[in-house]
Amino acid sequence: MNRMLLSFIIYHLSFSGVAAQTDTLVINYPKKVTIISGDSLQHVVVKGKQGDDDFVYRNTIRLVDANYESNVSISREHWELIPSVKIGRRNESRQYSNAISTHLGVGFTCPTRVDERIDFSTFKSWEFFATIVQWDHFFDRHERNILSLGLGVDWRNYRMTDDLLFTKAPDGNVTVEKFPLEFEPKFSRIKVFSLTATLRYEHNFGDGFAIGFGPVFNYNAYASIKTRYKLLGDKVKHTEKNIRQRPVTIDWMLNMRIADVPFYVKYSNDDVLKDGGIKFRSLSFGLYL
């Protein structure tokens, strides 16, 4: 009986194209085929096919008195750390759909065009951002081409750990000074909090590789200086606000997925602070989930 069932399965999977004609399904280059056999039941799962890694085919076959009953399911499986929710209905003639998703980014800042007096500590300077709501428009049924619009928030800090500290001058501009000799420096950093709007195009090549690019518009709502040091063995924290950050800046974001590991790089052509203060531009990189 198992031999009869296996022959039937081989008949279904032995073709070399992809088509759906009456009882015949042709799957070209499946990624994984699983066959579970019992005395009167056989369950087949085929994952992946040529041009669509998310394709899933399931067929449950039951033998009853030399006849068989077949229950077929064809669907897609796509596992992500942060899920997306499909909205609306796909237009079969235009082959597009929409989804709502959420994303997180965690990385480091590595400023460029830096004032020669400053030496930032890259791997002690971090960025955290969240795209709280993102609308994704898919231009094809395989979801290879995506246009995304997102709204979120961003926190970035730029830290020094040597003998220099950030300070606000009487005119409100940020400058740097040396720690007094009696101080034991810990760090001095600038933090910027932003509300963000993202526009990005992404292409999914398949096999875990994708690339996207677009602008991120930042409304820099808040910025501050924090300095920590020890004085005569006591821990001291000093904070200054209203440091004249640029209210609006634009980042250019490149995101890539290689072997399903997601990365991002963001760069801004704008100085973080207004004219009159110290000069540096924002460059950041890390994981984009």
Short mmCIF file of C-alpha atoms in Angstrom, two decimals:
data_model
loop_
_atom_site.label_atom_id
_atom_site.label_comp_id
_atom_site.label_asym_id
_atom_site.label_seq_id
_atom_site.Cartn_x
_atom_site.Cartn_y
_atom_site.Cartn_z
CA MET A 1 0.00 0.00 0.00
CA ASN A 2 2.85 2.40 0.82
CA ARG A 3 4.41 1.61 -2.54
CA MET A 4 1.17 2.64 -4.29
CA LEU A 5 1.08 5.91 -2.33
CA LEU A 6 4.73 6.67 -3.06
CA SER A 7 4.19 6.09 -6.76
CA PHE A 8 1.34 8.57 -6.71
CA ILE A 9 3.54 11.20 -5.00
CA ILE A 10 6.38 10.72 -7.46
CA TYR A 11 3.87 11.25 -10.25
CA HIS A 12 2.92 14.62 -8.74
CA LEU A 13 6.52 15.83 -8.22
CA SER A 14 8.36 14.52 -11.27
CA PHE A 15 7.71 17.41 -13.66
CA SER A 16 10.00 20.40 -14.32
CA GLY A 17 7.77 23.51 -14.67
CA VAL A 18 5.27 25.30 -12.43
CA ALA A 19 1.63 25.04 -13.47
CA ALA A 20 -1.75 24.09 -12.09
CA GLN A 21 -3.83 21.88 -14.43
CA THR A 22 -6.72 19.81 -13.02
CA ASP A 23 -5.02 17.27 -10.68
CA THR A 24 -1.46 18.01 -11.77
CA LEU A 25 0.83 20.42 -9.90
CA VAL A 26 4.33 20.91 -11.29
CA ILE A 27 6.99 22.26 -8.87
CA ASN A 28 10.31 23.35 -10.26
CA TYR A 29 13.37 23.08 -7.96
CA PRO A 30 11.72 22.63 -4.53
CA LYS A 31 13.88 23.57 -1.55
CA LYS A 32 12.63 20.85 0.79
CA VAL A 33 10.26 17.89 0.39
CA THR A 34 8.86 16.04 3.43
CA ILE A 35 6.81 12.82 3.06
CA ILE A 36 5.14 11.24 6.12
CA SER A 37 3.65 7.78 5.51
CA GLY A 38 1.17 5.65 7.47
CA ASP A 39 -0.86 2.54 6.74
CA SER A 40 -3.60 4.43 4.93
CA LEU A 41 -2.39 8.02 4.96
CA GLN A 42 0.42 9.97 3.37
CA HIS A 43 1.21 13.64 4.04
CA VAL A 44 3.45 15.65 1.69
CA VAL A 45 4.93 19.10 2.37
CA VAL A 46 6.95 20.92 -0.32
CA LYS A 47 8.67 24.16 0.68
CA GLY A 48 10.10 26.60 -1.84
CA LYS A 49 10.17 26.58 -5.61
CA GLN A 50 12.04 28.36 -8.34
CA GLY A 51 11.60 32.12 -7.88
CA ASP A 52 9.60 31.86 -4.63
CA ASP A 53 11.32 30.70 -1.43
CA ASP A 54 8.10 31.26 0.57
CA PHE A 55 5.95 28.85 -1.46
CA VAL A 56 4.42 25.96 0.55
CA TYR A 57 2.47 23.02 -0.91
CA ARG A 58 0.69 20.47 1.32
CA ASN A 59 -1.15 17.34 0.24
CA THR A 60 -2.76 14.76 2.52
CA ILE A 61 -3.75 11.51 0.77
CA ARG A 62 -5.95 8.81 2.31
CA LEU A 63 -6.48 5.37 0.78
CA VAL A 64 -9.97 3.91 1.25
CA ASP A 65 -10.76 0.59 -0.49
CA ALA A 66 -8.22 1.16 -3.28
CA ASN A 67 -9.49 4.73 -3.78
CA TYR A 68 -7.81 7.84 -2.49
CA GLU A 69 -8.95 11.14 -1.00
CA SER A 70 -6.66 14.13 -1.49
CA ASN A 71 -6.66 17.35 0.56
CA VAL A 72 -4.43 20.03 -1.02
CA SER A 73 -3.22 23.35 0.43
CA ILE A 74 -1.01 25.88 -1.33
CA SER A 75 0.19 28.81 0.72
CA ARG A 76 3.20 30.96 1.64
CA GLU A 77 5.24 30.89 4.81
CA HIS A 78 7.46 33.85 5.75
CA TRP A 79 8.86 34.02 9.26
CA GLU A 80 10.06 37.37 10.57
CA LEU A 81 11.16 38.58 14.01
CA ILE A 82 8.65 41.43 13.73
CA PRO A 83 5.50 40.39 11.82
CA SER A 84 3.60 42.36 9.21
CA VAL A 85 -0.16 42.48 8.89
CA LYS A 86 -1.69 42.35 5.39
CA ILE A 87 -4.48 44.85 4.74
CA GLY A 88 -6.95 45.11 1.89
CA ARG A 89 -7.37 42.62 -0.92
CA ARG A 90 -4.90 41.75 -3.64
CA ASN A 91 -5.89 42.94 -7.09
CA GLU A 92 -5.24 39.83 -9.19
CA SER A 93 -4.99 41.80 -12.42
CA ARG A 94 -2.38 44.19 -11.03
CA GLN A 95 -0.67 41.67 -8.73
CA TYR A 96 -0.12 43.99 -5.74
CA SER A 97 -1.05 44.09 -2.06
CA ASN A 98 -0.39 46.19 1.06
CA ALA A 99 0.74 45.49 4.62
CA ILE A 100 1.36 47.27 7.92
CA SER A 101 4.62 46.42 9.73
CA THR A 102 6.87 47.56 12.61
CA HIS A 103 10.67 47.67 12.64
CA LEU A 104 13.53 48.26 15.08
CA GLY A 105 17.08 49.45 14.52
CA VAL A 106 19.99 49.09 16.96
CA GLY A 107 23.48 50.27 16.13
CA PHE A 108 26.42 52.60 16.68
CA THR A 109 27.16 56.19 15.63
CA CYS A 110 30.41 57.09 13.90
CA PRO A 111 30.35 60.85 13.13
CA THR A 112 32.08 62.28 10.06
CA ARG A 113 33.38 65.77 9.18
CA VAL A 114 34.35 66.02 12.85
CA ASP A 115 35.85 69.11 14.48
CA GLU A 116 39.58 68.36 14.82
CA ARG A 117 39.43 68.82 18.60
CA ILE A 118 37.01 65.91 19.09
CA ASP A 119 37.62 62.16 19.22
CA PHE A 120 34.33 60.26 19.43
CA SER A 121 34.17 56.72 20.84
CA THR A 122 32.25 54.83 18.15
CA PHE A 123 31.44 51.61 19.99
CA LYS A 124 30.37 53.55 23.08
CA SER A 125 28.09 55.80 21.03
CA TRP A 126 24.81 54.16 20.08
CA GLU A 127 21.63 54.61 18.09
CA PHE A 128 18.21 53.12 18.74
CA PHE A 129 15.25 53.77 16.44
CA ALA A 130 11.78 52.34 15.99
CA THR A 131 9.50 52.58 12.97
CA ILE A 132 6.28 52.39 14.94
CA VAL A 133 4.01 52.05 11.93
CA GLN A 134 5.10 51.35 8.35
CA TRP A 135 2.87 50.99 5.30
CA ASP A 136 4.35 48.55 2.75
CA HIS A 137 3.11 48.46 -0.83
CA PHE A 138 4.04 45.33 -2.83
CA PHE A 139 4.16 45.77 -6.60
CA ASP A 140 4.05 42.04 -7.43
CA ARG A 141 2.51 38.88 -6.00
CA HIS A 142 5.92 37.50 -4.99
CA GLU A 143 6.53 40.63 -2.87
CA ARG A 144 9.88 41.31 -4.51
CA ASN A 145 9.43 45.06 -4.99
CA ILE A 146 8.28 47.12 -2.01
CA LEU A 147 7.64 50.82 -1.43
CA SER A 148 7.48 51.73 2.28
CA LEU A 149 6.30 54.80 4.20
CA GLY A 150 7.01 54.82 7.95
CA LEU A 151 6.67 56.99 11.06
CA GLY A 152 8.81 56.51 14.15
CA VAL A 153 11.31 57.80 16.69
CA ASP A 154 15.10 57.86 16.95
CA TRP A 155 17.62 58.27 19.78
CA ARG A 156 21.29 58.92 18.99
CA ASN A 157 24.19 59.79 21.24
CA TYR A 158 27.73 60.88 20.43
CA ARG A 159 30.16 60.12 23.24
CA MET A 160 33.73 61.13 24.16
CA THR A 161 35.65 59.21 26.83
CA ASP A 162 38.97 61.07 26.87
CA ASP A 163 39.93 64.22 28.81
CA LEU A 164 37.55 66.51 26.88
CA LEU A 165 33.97 67.47 27.75
CA PHE A 166 31.12 69.12 25.88
CA THR A 167 29.86 72.37 27.34
CA LYS A 168 27.37 75.07 26.36
CA ALA A 169 28.79 78.55 25.87
CA PRO A 170 26.88 81.68 27.00
CA ASP A 171 25.59 82.18 23.42
CA GLY A 172 24.04 78.69 23.49
CA ASN A 173 26.56 77.09 21.13
CA VAL A 174 28.31 73.83 22.05
CA THR A 175 32.06 73.79 22.43
CA VAL A 176 34.66 71.49 24.03
CA GLU A 177 36.96 72.04 26.99
CA LYS A 178 39.46 69.99 28.94
CA PHE A 179 38.42 68.41 32.21
CA PRO A 180 40.00 70.21 35.20
CA LEU A 181 42.96 68.29 36.64
CA GLU A 182 41.12 67.41 39.85
CA PHE A 183 38.29 65.70 37.86
CA GLU A 184 38.35 61.99 37.02
CA PRO A 185 36.57 61.82 33.61
CA LYS A 186 34.02 59.11 32.76
CA PHE A 187 32.37 60.42 29.59
CA SER A 188 30.74 63.42 27.98
CA ARG A 189 28.06 62.97 25.33
CA ILE A 190 25.51 64.72 23.13
CA LYS A 191 22.10 63.05 22.78
CA VAL A 192 19.53 63.85 20.09
CA PHE A 193 15.91 62.64 20.06
CA SER A 194 14.00 62.81 16.77
CA LEU A 195 10.60 62.14 15.27
CA THR A 196 11.13 60.42 11.91
CA ALA A 197 9.36 59.86 8.58
CA THR A 198 10.83 57.26 6.22
CA LEU A 199 10.37 56.72 2.47
CA ARG A 200 12.18 53.68 1.07
CA TYR A 201 12.18 51.34 -1.92
CA GLU A 202 13.33 47.74 -1.37
CA HIS A 203 13.94 44.85 -3.75
CA ASN A 204 13.97 41.26 -2.53
CA PHE A 205 16.25 39.11 -4.72
CA GLY A 206 15.33 35.87 -2.92
CA ASP A 207 17.59 33.37 -1.15
CA GLY A 208 17.79 35.67 1.89
CA PHE A 209 19.19 38.69 -0.02
CA ALA A 210 17.46 42.08 -0.26
CA ILE A 211 18.48 45.71 -0.56
CA GLY A 212 16.61 48.97 0.10
CA PHE A 213 17.37 52.69 -0.03
CA GLY A 214 15.63 55.98 0.74
CA PRO A 215 15.53 59.17 2.85
CA VAL A 216 14.70 59.48 6.54
CA PHE A 217 13.34 62.91 7.52
CA ASN A 218 14.19 63.84 11.13
CA TYR A 219 12.48 66.45 13.25
CA ASN A 220 15.05 66.82 16.04
CA ALA A 221 12.76 67.69 18.93
CA TYR A 222 15.26 67.49 21.81
CA ALA A 223 19.01 67.46 22.42
CA SER A 224 21.17 67.64 25.53
CA ILE A 225 24.67 67.29 26.95
CA LYS A 226 25.48 64.90 29.77
CA THR A 227 28.88 64.72 31.46
CA ARG A 228 29.88 62.26 34.18
CA TYR A 229 33.04 62.43 36.29
CA LYS A 230 34.37 61.87 39.80
CA LEU A 231 35.47 64.68 42.09
CA LEU A 232 37.24 63.78 45.34
CA GLY A 233 35.80 60.26 45.04
CA ASP A 234 32.18 61.45 44.56
CA LYS A 235 30.25 60.71 41.36
CA VAL A 236 28.99 63.84 39.59
CA LYS A 237 26.51 64.19 36.71
CA HIS A 238 26.11 67.47 34.84
CA THR A 239 23.37 68.02 32.21
CA GLU A 240 22.73 70.94 29.84
CA LYS A 241 19.72 71.37 27.52
CA ASN A 242 18.75 73.68 24.62
CA ILE A 243 22.02 73.14 22.80
CA ARG A 244 20.91 74.49 19.40
CA GLN A 245 20.57 71.26 17.43
CA ARG A 246 19.40 71.58 13.84
CA PRO A 247 15.61 71.19 13.92
CA VAL A 248 15.36 69.26 10.62
CA THR A 249 17.92 66.91 9.07
CA ILE A 250 17.78 64.21 6.40
CA ASP A 251 19.49 60.82 6.60
CA TRP A 252 20.04 58.57 3.59
CA MET A 253 19.43 55.00 4.69
CA LEU A 254 20.70 51.85 2.99
CA ASN A 255 19.37 48.57 4.38
CA MET A 256 20.50 45.11 3.29
CA ARG A 257 19.57 41.56 4.17
CA ILE A 258 22.36 39.02 3.56
CA ALA A 259 21.64 35.36 4.39
CA ASP A 260 18.55 36.71 6.20
CA VAL A 261 20.72 38.87 8.52
CA PRO A 262 19.47 42.51 8.28
CA PHE A 263 21.87 45.48 8.34
CA TYR A 264 21.53 49.24 7.89
CA VAL A 265 23.74 52.26 7.29
CA LYS A 266 22.51 55.87 7.65
CA TYR A 267 24.36 59.03 6.67
CA SER A 268 23.37 62.71 6.85
CA ASN A 269 24.77 65.59 4.81
CA ASP A 270 23.64 67.98 7.56
CA ASP A 271 25.61 69.03 10.63
CA VAL A 272 24.02 67.83 13.87
CA LEU A 273 24.34 71.29 15.51
CA LYS A 274 23.60 74.73 14.14
CA ASP A 275 26.31 77.06 12.85
CA GLY A 276 28.44 78.54 15.61
CA GLY A 277 28.92 75.30 17.54
CA ILE A 278 31.26 72.38 17.00
CA LYS A 279 30.94 70.59 13.65
CA PHE A 280 30.13 66.96 12.92
CA ARG A 281 27.72 64.92 10.79
CA SER A 282 25.91 61.73 11.67
CA LEU A 283 26.88 58.30 10.34
CA SER A 284 25.40 55.20 11.97
CA PHE A 285 25.27 51.46 11.26
CA GLY A 286 23.86 48.33 12.88
CA LEU A 287 21.02 45.79 12.73
CA TYR A 288 17.63 46.59 11.21
CA LEU A 289 14.94 44.15 12.29
#
